[in-house]
Short mmCIF file of C-alpha atoms in Angstrom, two decimals:
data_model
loop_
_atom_site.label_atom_id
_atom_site.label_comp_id
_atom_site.label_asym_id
_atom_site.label_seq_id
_atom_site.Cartn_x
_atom_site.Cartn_y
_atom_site.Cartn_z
CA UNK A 1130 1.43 -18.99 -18.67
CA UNK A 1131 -2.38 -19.94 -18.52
CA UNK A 1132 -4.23 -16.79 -17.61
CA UNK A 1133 -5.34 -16.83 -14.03
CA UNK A 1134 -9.40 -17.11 -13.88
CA UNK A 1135 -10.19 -14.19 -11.53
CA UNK A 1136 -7.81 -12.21 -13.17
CA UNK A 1137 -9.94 -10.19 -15.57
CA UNK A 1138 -12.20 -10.01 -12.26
CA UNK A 1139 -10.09 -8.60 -10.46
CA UNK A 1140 -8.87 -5.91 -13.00
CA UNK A 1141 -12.70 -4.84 -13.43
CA UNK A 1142 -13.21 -4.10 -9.59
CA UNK A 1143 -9.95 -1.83 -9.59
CA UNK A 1144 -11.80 0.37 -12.18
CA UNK A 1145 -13.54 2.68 -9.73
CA UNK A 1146 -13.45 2.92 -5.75
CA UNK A 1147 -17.70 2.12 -5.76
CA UNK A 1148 -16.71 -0.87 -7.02
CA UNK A 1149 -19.74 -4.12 -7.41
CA UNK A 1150 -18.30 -5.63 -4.06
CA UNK A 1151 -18.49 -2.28 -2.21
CA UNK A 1152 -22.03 -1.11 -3.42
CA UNK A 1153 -23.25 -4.86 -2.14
CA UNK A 1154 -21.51 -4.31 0.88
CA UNK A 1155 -23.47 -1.21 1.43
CA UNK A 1156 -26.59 -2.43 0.26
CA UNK A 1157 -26.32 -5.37 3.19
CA UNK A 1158 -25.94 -1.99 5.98
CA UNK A 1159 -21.95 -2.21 6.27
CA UNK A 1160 -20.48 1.00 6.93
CA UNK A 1161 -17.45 1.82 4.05
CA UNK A 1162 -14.61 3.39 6.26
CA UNK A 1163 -11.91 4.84 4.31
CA UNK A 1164 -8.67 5.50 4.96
CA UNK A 1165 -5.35 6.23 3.32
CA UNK A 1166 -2.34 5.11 4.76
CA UNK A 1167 -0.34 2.01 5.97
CA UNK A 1168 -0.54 3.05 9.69
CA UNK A 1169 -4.15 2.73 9.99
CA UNK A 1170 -5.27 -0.69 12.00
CA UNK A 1171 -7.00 -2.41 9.13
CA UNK A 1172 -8.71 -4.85 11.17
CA UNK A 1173 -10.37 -2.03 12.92
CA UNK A 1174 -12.02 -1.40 9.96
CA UNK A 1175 -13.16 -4.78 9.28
CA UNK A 1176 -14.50 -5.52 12.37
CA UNK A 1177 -18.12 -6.64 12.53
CA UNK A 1178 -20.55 -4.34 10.72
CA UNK A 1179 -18.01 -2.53 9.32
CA UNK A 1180 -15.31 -2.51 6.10
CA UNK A 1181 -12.42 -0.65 5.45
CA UNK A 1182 -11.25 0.62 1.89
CA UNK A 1183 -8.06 2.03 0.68
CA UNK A 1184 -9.29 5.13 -1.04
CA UNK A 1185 -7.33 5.28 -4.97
CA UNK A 1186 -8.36 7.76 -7.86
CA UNK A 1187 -8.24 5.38 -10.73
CA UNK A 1188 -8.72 7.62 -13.81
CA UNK A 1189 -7.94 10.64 -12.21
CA UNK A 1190 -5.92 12.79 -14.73
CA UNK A 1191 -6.40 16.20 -14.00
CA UNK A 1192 -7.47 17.84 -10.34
CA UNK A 1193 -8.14 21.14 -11.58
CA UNK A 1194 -10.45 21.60 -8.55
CA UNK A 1195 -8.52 20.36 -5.81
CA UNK A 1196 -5.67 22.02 -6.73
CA UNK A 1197 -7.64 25.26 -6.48
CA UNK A 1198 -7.72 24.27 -2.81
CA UNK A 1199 -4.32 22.93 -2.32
CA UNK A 1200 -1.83 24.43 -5.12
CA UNK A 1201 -0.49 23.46 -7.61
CA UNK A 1202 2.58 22.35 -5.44
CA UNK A 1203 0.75 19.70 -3.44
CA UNK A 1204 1.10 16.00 -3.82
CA UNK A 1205 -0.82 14.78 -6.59
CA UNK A 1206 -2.21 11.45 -4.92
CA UNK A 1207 -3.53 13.57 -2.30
CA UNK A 1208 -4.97 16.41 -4.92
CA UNK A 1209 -6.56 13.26 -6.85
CA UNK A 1210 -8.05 11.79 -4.10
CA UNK A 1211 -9.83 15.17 -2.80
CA UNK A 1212 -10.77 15.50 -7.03
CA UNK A 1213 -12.57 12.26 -6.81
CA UNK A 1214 -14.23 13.26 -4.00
CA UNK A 1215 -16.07 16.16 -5.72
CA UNK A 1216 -16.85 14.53 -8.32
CA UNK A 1217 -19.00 12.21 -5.93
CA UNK A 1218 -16.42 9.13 -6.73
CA UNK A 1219 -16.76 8.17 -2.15
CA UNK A 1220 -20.63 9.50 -1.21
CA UNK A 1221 -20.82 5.36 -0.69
CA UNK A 1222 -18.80 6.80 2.27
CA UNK A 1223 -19.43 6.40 6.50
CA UNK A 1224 -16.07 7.88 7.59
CA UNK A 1225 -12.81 8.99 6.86
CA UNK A 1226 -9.82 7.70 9.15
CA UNK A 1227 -6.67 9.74 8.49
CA UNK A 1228 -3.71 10.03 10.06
CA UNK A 1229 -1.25 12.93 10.51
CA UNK A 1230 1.56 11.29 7.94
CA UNK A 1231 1.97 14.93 6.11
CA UNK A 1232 0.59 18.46 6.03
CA UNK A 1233 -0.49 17.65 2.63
CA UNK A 1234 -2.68 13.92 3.49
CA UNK A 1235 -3.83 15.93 6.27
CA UNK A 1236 -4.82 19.03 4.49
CA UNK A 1237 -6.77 16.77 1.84
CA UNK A 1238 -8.63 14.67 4.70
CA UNK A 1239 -9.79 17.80 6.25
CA UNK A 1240 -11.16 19.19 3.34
CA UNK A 1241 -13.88 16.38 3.18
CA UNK A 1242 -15.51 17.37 6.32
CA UNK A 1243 -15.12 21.48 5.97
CA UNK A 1244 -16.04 21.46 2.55
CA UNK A 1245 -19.22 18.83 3.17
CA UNK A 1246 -18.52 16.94 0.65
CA UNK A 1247 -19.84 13.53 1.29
CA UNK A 1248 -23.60 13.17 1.70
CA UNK A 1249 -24.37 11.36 4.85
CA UNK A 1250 -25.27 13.46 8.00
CA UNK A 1251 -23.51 10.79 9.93
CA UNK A 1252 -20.25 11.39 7.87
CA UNK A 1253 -16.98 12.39 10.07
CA UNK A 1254 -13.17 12.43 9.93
CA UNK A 1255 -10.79 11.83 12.37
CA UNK A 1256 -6.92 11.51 12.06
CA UNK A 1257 -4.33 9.71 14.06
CA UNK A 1258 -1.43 11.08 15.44
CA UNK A 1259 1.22 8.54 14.75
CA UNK A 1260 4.43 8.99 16.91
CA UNK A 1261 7.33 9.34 14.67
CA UNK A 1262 9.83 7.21 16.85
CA UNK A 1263 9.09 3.59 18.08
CA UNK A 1264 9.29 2.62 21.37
CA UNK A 1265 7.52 0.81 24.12
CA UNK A 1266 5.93 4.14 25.08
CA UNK A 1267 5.18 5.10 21.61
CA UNK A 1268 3.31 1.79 21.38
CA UNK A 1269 1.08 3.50 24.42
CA UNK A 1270 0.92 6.58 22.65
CA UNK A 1271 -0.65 4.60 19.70
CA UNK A 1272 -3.31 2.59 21.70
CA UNK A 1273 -4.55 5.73 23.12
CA UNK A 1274 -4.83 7.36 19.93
CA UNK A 1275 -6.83 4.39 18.33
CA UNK A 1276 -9.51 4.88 21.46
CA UNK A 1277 -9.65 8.54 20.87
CA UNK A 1278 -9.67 8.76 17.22
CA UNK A 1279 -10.92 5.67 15.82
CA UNK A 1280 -13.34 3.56 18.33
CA UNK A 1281 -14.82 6.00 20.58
CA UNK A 1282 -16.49 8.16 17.37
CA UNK A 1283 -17.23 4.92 15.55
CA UNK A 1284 -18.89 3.38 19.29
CA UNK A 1285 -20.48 7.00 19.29
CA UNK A 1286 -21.67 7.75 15.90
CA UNK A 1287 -22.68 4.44 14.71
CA UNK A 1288 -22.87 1.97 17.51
CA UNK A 1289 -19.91 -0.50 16.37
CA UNK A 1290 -19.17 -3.26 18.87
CA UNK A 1291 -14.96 -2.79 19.72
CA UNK A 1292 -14.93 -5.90 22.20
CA UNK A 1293 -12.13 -7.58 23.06
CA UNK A 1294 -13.89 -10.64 21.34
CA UNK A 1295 -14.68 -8.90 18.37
CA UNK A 1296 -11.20 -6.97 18.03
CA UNK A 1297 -9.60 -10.70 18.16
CA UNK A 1298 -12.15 -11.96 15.43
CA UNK A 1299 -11.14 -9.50 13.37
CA UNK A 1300 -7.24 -9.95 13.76
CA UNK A 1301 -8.12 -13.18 13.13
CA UNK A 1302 -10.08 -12.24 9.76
CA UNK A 1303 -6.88 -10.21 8.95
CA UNK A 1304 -4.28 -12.86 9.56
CA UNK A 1305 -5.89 -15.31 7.07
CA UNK A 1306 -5.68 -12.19 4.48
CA UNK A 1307 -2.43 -11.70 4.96
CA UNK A 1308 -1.61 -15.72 5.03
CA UNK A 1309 -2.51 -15.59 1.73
CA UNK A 1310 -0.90 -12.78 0.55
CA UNK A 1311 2.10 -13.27 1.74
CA UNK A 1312 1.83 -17.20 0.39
CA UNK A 1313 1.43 -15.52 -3.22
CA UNK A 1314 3.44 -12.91 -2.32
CA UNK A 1315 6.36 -15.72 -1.92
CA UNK A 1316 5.76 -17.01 -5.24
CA UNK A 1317 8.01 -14.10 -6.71
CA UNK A 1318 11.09 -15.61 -5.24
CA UNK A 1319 11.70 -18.60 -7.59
CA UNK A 1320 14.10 -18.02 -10.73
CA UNK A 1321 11.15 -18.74 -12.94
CA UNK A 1322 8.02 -17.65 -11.31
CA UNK A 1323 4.59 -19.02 -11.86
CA UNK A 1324 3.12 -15.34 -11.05
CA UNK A 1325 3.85 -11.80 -12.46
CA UNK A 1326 4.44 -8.99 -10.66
CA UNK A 1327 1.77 -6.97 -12.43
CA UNK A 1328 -0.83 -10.04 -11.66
CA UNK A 1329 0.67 -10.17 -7.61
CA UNK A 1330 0.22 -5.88 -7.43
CA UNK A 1331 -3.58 -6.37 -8.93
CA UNK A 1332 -4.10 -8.92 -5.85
CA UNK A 1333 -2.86 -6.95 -3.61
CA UNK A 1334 -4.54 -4.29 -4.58
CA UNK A 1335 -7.76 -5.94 -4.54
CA UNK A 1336 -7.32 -6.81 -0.85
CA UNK A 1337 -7.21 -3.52 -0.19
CA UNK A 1338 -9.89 -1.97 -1.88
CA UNK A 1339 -12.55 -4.31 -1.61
CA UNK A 1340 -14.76 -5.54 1.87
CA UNK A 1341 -12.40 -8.95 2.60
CA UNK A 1342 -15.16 -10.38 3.28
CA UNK A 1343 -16.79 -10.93 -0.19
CA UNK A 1344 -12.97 -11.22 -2.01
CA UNK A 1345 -11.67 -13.88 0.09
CA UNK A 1346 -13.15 -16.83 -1.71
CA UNK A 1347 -11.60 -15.46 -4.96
CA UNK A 1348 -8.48 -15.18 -3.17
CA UNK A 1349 -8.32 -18.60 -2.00
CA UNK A 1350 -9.09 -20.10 -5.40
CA UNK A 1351 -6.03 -18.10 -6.72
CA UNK A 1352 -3.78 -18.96 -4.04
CA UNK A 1353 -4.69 -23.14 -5.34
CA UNK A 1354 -5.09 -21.88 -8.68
CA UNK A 1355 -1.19 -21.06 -8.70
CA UNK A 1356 -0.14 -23.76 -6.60
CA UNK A 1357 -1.06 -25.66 -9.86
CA UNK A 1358 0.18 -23.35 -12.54
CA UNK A 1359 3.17 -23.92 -14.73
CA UNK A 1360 5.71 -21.09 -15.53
CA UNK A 1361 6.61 -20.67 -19.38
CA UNK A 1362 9.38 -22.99 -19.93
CA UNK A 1363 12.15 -19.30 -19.93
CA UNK A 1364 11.19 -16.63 -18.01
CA UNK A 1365 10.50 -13.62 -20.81
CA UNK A 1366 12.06 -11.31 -18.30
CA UNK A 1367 15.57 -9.92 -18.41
CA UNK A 1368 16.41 -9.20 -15.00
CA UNK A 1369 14.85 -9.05 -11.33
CA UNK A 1370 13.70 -5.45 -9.69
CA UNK A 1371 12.54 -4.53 -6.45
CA UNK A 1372 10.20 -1.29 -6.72
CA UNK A 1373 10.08 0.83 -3.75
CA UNK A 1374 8.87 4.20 -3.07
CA UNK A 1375 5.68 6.14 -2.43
CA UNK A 1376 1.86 5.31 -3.82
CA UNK A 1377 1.46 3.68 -6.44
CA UNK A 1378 -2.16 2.05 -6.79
CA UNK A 1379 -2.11 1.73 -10.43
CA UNK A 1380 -1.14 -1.94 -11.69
CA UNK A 1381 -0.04 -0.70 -14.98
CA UNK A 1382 2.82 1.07 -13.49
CA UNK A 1383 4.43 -2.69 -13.04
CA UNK A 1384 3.16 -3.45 -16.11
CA UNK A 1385 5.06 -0.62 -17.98
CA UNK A 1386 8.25 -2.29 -15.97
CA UNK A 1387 7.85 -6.00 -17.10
CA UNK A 1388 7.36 -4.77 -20.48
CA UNK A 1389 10.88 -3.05 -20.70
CA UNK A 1390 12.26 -6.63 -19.42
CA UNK A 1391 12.27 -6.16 -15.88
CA UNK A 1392 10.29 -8.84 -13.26
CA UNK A 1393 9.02 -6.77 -10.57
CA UNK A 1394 9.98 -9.19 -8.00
CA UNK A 1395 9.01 -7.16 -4.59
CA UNK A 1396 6.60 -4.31 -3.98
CA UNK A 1397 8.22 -2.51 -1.24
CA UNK A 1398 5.93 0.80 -1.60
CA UNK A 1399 2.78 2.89 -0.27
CA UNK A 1400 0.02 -0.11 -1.29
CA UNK A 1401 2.68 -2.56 -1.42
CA UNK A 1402 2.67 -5.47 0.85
CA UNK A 1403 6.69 -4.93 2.36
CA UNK A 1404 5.96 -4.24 4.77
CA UNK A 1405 1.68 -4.15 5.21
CA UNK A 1406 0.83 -7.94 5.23
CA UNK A 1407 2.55 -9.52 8.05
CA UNK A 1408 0.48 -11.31 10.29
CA UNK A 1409 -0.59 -9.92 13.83
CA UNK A 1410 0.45 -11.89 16.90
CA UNK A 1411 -1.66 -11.34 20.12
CA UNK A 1412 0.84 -12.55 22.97
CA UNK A 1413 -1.17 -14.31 25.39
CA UNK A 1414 -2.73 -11.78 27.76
CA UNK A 1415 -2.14 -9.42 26.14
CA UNK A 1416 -4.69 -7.21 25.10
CA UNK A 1417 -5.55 -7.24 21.07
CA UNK A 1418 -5.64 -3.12 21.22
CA UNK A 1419 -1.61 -3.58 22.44
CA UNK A 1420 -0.87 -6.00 19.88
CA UNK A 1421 -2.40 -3.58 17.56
CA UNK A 1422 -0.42 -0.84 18.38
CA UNK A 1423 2.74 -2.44 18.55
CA UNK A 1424 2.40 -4.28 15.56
CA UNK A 1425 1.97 -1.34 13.16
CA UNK A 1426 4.18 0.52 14.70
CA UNK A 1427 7.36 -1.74 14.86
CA UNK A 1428 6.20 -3.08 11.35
CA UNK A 1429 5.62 -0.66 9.62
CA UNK A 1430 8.56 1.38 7.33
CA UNK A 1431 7.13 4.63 5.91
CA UNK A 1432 9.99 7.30 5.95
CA UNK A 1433 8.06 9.69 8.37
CA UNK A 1434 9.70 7.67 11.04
CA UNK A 1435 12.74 10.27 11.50
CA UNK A 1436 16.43 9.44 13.10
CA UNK A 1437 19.38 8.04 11.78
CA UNK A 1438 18.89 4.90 13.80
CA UNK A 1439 15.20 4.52 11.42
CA UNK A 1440 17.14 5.73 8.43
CA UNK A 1441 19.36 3.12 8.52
CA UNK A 1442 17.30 0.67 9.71
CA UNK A 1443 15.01 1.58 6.57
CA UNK A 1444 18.24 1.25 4.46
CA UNK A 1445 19.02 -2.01 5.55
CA UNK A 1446 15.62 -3.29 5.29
CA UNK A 1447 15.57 -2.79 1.23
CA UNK A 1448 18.92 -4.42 0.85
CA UNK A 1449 17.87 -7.50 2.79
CA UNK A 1450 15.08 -7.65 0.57
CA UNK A 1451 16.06 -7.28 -2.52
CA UNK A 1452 18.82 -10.46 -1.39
CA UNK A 1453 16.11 -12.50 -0.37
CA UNK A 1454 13.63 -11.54 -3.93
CA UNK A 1455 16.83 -11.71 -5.92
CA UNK A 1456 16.39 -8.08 -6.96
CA UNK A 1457 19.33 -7.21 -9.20
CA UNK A 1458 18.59 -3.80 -9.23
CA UNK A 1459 15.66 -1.39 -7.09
CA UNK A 1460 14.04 1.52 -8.73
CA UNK A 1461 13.32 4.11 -6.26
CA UNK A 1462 10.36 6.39 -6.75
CA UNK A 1463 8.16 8.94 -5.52
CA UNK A 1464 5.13 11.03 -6.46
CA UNK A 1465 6.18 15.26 -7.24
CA UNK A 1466 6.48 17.25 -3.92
CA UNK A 1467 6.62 14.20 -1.31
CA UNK A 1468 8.68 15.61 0.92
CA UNK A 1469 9.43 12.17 2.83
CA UNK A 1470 9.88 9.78 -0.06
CA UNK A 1471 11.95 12.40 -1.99
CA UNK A 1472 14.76 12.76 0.94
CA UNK A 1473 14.22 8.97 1.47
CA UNK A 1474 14.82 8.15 -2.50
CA UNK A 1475 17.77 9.97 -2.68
CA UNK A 1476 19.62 8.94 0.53
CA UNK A 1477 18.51 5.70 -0.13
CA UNK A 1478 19.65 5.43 -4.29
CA UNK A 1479 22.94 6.79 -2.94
CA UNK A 1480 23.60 4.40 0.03
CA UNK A 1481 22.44 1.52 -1.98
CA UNK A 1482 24.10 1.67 -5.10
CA UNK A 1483 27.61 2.74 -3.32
CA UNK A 1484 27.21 -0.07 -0.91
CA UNK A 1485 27.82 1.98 2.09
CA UNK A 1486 28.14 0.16 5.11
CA UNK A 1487 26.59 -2.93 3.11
CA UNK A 1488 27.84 -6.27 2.06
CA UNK A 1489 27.56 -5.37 -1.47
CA UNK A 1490 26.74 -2.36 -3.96
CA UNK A 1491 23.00 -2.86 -5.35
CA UNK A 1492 22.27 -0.79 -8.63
CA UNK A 1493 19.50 1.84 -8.62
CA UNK A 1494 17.83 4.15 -10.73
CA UNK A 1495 15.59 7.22 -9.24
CA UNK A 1496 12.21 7.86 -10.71
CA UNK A 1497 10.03 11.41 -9.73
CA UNK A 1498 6.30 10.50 -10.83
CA UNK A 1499 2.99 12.13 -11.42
CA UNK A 1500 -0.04 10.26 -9.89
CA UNK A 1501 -1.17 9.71 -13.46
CA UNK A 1502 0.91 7.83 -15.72
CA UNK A 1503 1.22 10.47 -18.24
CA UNK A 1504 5.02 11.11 -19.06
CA UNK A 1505 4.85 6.62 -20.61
CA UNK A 1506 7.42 7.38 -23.39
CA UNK A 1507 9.82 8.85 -20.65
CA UNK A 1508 9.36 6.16 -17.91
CA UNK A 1509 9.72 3.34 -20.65
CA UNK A 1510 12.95 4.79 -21.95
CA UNK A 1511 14.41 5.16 -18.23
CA UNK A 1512 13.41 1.41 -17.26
CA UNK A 1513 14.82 0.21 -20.65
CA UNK A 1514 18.04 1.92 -20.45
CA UNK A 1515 18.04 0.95 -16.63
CA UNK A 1516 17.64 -3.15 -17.59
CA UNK A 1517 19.98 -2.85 -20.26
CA UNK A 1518 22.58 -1.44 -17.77
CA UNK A 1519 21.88 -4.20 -15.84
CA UNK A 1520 22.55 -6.63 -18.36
CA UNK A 1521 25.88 -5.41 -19.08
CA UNK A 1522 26.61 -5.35 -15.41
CA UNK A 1523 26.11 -9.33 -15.72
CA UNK A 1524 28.03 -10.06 -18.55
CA UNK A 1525 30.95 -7.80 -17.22
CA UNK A 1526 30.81 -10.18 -14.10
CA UNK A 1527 30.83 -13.64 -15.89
CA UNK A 1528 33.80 -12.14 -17.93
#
């Protein structure tokens, strides 16, 4: 296929967090508020004056100095993250919005306020606590914890307007975003797709990283760009996979996957976009703050959500998507010592490929990672042997 012209463009910005787009961002007096998980209100990030970024370690091999402050048994996304930050990787920095997903994230987020680390007087953290069941209540619980922890210190601190008016703007902002994600994002369902799953996780990605407002353009022109793009006349991909699991913010972790044969066909992970790009509907009368809550709440999939009723419901939701990508297998990972994706990989791997309680049996294979892709020769010989099984599951069924 013809390369895609903001490709290489995008690729560069991924380099570093203090990317071009963020450094003009700052220069124009927006305030860069990080964060680093899925439950955080992205538009409340983006509203006026403001942009949010989803805070990656690109590079990061070796977090000697974080893991002096959180073991050598911590998660290694979180122990990169903190690295980067004393190496001066986020002093672009206004605040840090957490929220209380693990002791680890936690641990990590509070270390960037007790140890001083970023250089702004003005700098703060403040994590959410996210109820663990959902609920109509729950969804009240939320609300008040987005008042208490994210727009009363940002009102306080740096005089951000939260209106009603400009809380709807900046749903508004979000729901084209996620328009035309999800429009690319679609792209991956067709037999021969004009869009690589490696090319979609760079977009995404992107999104994510950068202020929206200065990406969108490119985004748009891609969007048309592969409205008009032809697919190679056979697909050089073997079989269909549906990658699920905990963080992975480094594109060349699909790439390693399409280059054993597989098309990564749905991102259903930590910086994926099932779930994270649905749009947000505002019911009429109904205050944006409530259809905040309630939106990433009910939407939202992340394995901290305990109960068998979530468990299953979890369950469910990766079979019904790898049907509707045309997955024919899912590779199930998660980064060393995540206590949440571990249990939720192996529960998962089992229920999946034993078709318990499901329609059908979907074949799996289980992957635990580092946050650097170090152990390449061991992945590639997994995903190889993994798309060759499939393979021989296909011609067994046409015999």
């Amino acid at each position: 296929m013809r390369d895609l012209k903001h490709l290489i463009y995008f690729e560069n910005l991924l380099q570093e967090a203090n990317n071009e787009l963020v450094k003009q961002a700052v220069a124009e007096g927006k305030k860069a508020l990080a964060y680093n998980c899925s439950y955080i209100p992205e538009p409340l990030l983006d509203i006026e004056g403001c942009f949010g970024i989803r805070l990656r370690a690109p590079g990061c091999t070796n977090p000697d100095l974080a893991t002096y402050y959180m073991t050598n048994r911590s998660c290694p996304y979180s122990k990169s993250i903190l690295e980067r930050a004393f190496e001066g990787g986020y002093n672009f920095l206004s605040a840090l919005i957490g929220q209380e997903c693990c002791t680890t994230m936690n641990r990590m987020e509070q270390y960037f306020e007790y140890c001083k680390i970023i250089p702004n007087e003005k700098f703060f953290v403040t994590c959410i606590d996210m109820p663990v069941k959902k609920g109509e209540w729950y969804a009240g619980y939320f609300r008040r914890q987005i008042e208490q922890k994210v727009i009363a210190p940002l009102s306080k601190v740096y005089g951000i307007d939260f209106s009603e008016e400009k809380i709807l703007e900046a749903i508004e902002r979000h729901n084209e975003l996620c328009r035309i994600i999800t429009e690319i994002g679609d792209m991956r369902k067709a037999d021969n797709p004009v869009i690589t799953g490696y090319e979609f996780h760079v977009i995404q990605l992107v999104s994510q990283t950068c202020p929206k407002y200065l990406i969108m353009d490119k985004l748009r022109e891609t969007l048309e760009e592969l409205k008009e793009r032809k697919p190679d006349a056979k697909s050089p991909y073997r079989t269909r996979v549906m990658l699920v699991g905990s963080e992975i913010d480094d594109p060349e972790f699909t790439k390693l996957i399409e280059m054993c044969g597989a098309y990564v066909c749905a991102d259903r992970y930590c910086f994926g976009s099932l779930p994270g790009r649905e749009q947000i509907t505002v019911k009429e009368g109904q205050h944006p703050l409530d259809a905040l809550a309630e939106h990433y709440m009910m939407t939202n999939e992340c394995p901290r959500t305990m109960g068998t009723e979530s468990i299953l419901s979890r369950r469910n939701y990766m079979y019904d998507l790898a049907k509707e990508y045309k997955a024919e297998g899912i590779i199930l990972q998660n980064m060393k010592f995540c206590e949440y994706w571990g249990y939720e990989r192996a529960i998962a791997a089992k229920w999946l490929a034993e078709g318990r309680n499901l329609p059908e049996a979907i074949p799996t294979c289980q992957i635990e990672r580092d946050y650097a892709n170090a152990a390449i020769g061991q992945l590639r010989t997994r995903f190889q042997a993994f798309v060759e099984s499939l393979e021989i599951k296909k011609i067994q069924a046409q015999d």
